[in-house]
XYZ file of C-alpha atoms in Angstrom:
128
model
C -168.884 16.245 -44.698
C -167.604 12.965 -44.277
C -166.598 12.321 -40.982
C -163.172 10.551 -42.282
C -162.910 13.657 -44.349
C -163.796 15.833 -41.155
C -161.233 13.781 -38.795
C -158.290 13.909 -41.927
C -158.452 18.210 -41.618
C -158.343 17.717 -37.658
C -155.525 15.562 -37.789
C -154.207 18.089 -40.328
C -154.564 21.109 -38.386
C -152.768 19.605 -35.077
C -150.421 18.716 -37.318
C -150.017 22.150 -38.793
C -150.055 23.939 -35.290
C -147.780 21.791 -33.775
C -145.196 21.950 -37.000
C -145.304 25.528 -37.139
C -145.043 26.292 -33.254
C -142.012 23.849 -32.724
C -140.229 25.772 -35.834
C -140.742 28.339 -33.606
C -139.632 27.533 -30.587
C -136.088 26.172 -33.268
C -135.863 29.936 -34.612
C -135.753 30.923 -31.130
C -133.297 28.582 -29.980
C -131.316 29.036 -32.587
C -131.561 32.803 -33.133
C -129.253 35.719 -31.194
C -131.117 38.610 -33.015
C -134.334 40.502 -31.571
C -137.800 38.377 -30.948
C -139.385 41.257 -32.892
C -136.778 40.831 -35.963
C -137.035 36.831 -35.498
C -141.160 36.995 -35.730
C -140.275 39.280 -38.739
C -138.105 37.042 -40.486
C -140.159 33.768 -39.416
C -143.508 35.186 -40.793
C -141.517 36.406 -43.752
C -141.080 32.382 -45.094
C -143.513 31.195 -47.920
C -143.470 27.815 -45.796
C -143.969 28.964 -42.820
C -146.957 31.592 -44.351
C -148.645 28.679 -46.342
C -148.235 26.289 -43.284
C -150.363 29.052 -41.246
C -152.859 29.213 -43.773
C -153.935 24.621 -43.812
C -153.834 25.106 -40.489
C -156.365 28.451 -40.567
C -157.956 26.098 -43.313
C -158.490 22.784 -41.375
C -159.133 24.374 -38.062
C -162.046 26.390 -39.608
C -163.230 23.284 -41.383
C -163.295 21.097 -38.122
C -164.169 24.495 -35.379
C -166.453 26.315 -37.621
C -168.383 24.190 -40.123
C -171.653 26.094 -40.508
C -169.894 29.807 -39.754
C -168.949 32.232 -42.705
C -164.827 31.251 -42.384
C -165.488 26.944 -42.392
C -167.698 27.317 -45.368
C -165.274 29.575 -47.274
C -162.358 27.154 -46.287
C -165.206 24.023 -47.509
C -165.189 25.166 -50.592
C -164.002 23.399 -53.673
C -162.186 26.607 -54.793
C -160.958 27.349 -51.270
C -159.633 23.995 -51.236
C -157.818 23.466 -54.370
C -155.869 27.086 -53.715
C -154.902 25.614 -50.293
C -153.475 22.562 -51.843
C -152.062 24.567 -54.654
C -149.821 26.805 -52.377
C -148.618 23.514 -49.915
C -148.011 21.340 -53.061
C -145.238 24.572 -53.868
C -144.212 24.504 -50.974
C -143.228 20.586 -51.016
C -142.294 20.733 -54.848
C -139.752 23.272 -54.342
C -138.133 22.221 -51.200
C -138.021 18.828 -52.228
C -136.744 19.146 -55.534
C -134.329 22.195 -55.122
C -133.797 23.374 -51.582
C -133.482 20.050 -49.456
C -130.093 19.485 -50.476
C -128.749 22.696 -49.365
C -128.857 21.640 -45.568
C -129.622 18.823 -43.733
C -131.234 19.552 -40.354
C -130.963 16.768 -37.684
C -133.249 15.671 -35.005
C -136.174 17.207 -34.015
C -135.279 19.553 -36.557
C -135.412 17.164 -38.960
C -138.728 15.646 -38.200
C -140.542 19.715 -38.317
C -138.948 20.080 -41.601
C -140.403 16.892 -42.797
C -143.767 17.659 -41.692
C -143.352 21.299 -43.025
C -141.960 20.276 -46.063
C -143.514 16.930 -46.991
C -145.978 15.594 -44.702
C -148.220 17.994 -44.402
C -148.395 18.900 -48.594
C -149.221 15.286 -49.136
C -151.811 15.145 -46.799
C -153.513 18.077 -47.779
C -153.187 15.985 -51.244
C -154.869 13.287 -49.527
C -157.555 15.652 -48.205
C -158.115 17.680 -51.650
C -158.491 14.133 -53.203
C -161.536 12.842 -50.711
């Protein structure tokens, strides 16, 4: 692996953690229901579901290169199903669900990286 290649999926994954923990922490804030029903209905988002799995992906890429779980996440087909499920996620909040609400501060900048950051680099990575 090339070690731009290798540092892109790190930069990825902390991306990917950090993105999905701060949406998190917004639910939470932001949520008067039960922290079992709000883990319910947070895990229950394709975004936040395909989001979970780059970051499995790129962690087990950079952590785990030469176990079972990084070379099934190295592979080509791994890969392009990964990208295929982010690039969804971007193409359909960014063409039909961004205007229905329009988050501000840090909310906004999660949502970005949620919603378009992170699907173009994975892009980025599927295209090295």
């Amino acid at each position: 692996m090339i070690l731009s290649q290798r540092s892109l999926a790190a930069f990825i994954a902390i991306l990917s953690w950090t993105a999905i923990g701060a949406q998190f922490l917004i639910s939470c804030s932001n949520s008067s229901i039960a922290i079992s029903e709000l883990v319910v209905r947070f895990f229950s988002y394709f975004t936040i579901l395909t989001n979970l799995m780059v970051a499995i992906c790129c962690t087990s890429i950079v952590l785990f290169p030469k176990n079972k779980i990084g070379l099934f996440f190295a592979k080509p087909t791994t890969i392009t199903a990964v990208t295929l499920y982010i690039l969804i996620v971007g193409l359909i909040y960014n063409l039909i669900l961004r205007f229905l609400w329009q988050p501000a501060g840090i909310a906004r900048i999660v949502d970005e990286m949620l919603h378009s950051l992170i699907p173009i680099l994975v892009l980025i990575y599927w295209g090295v």
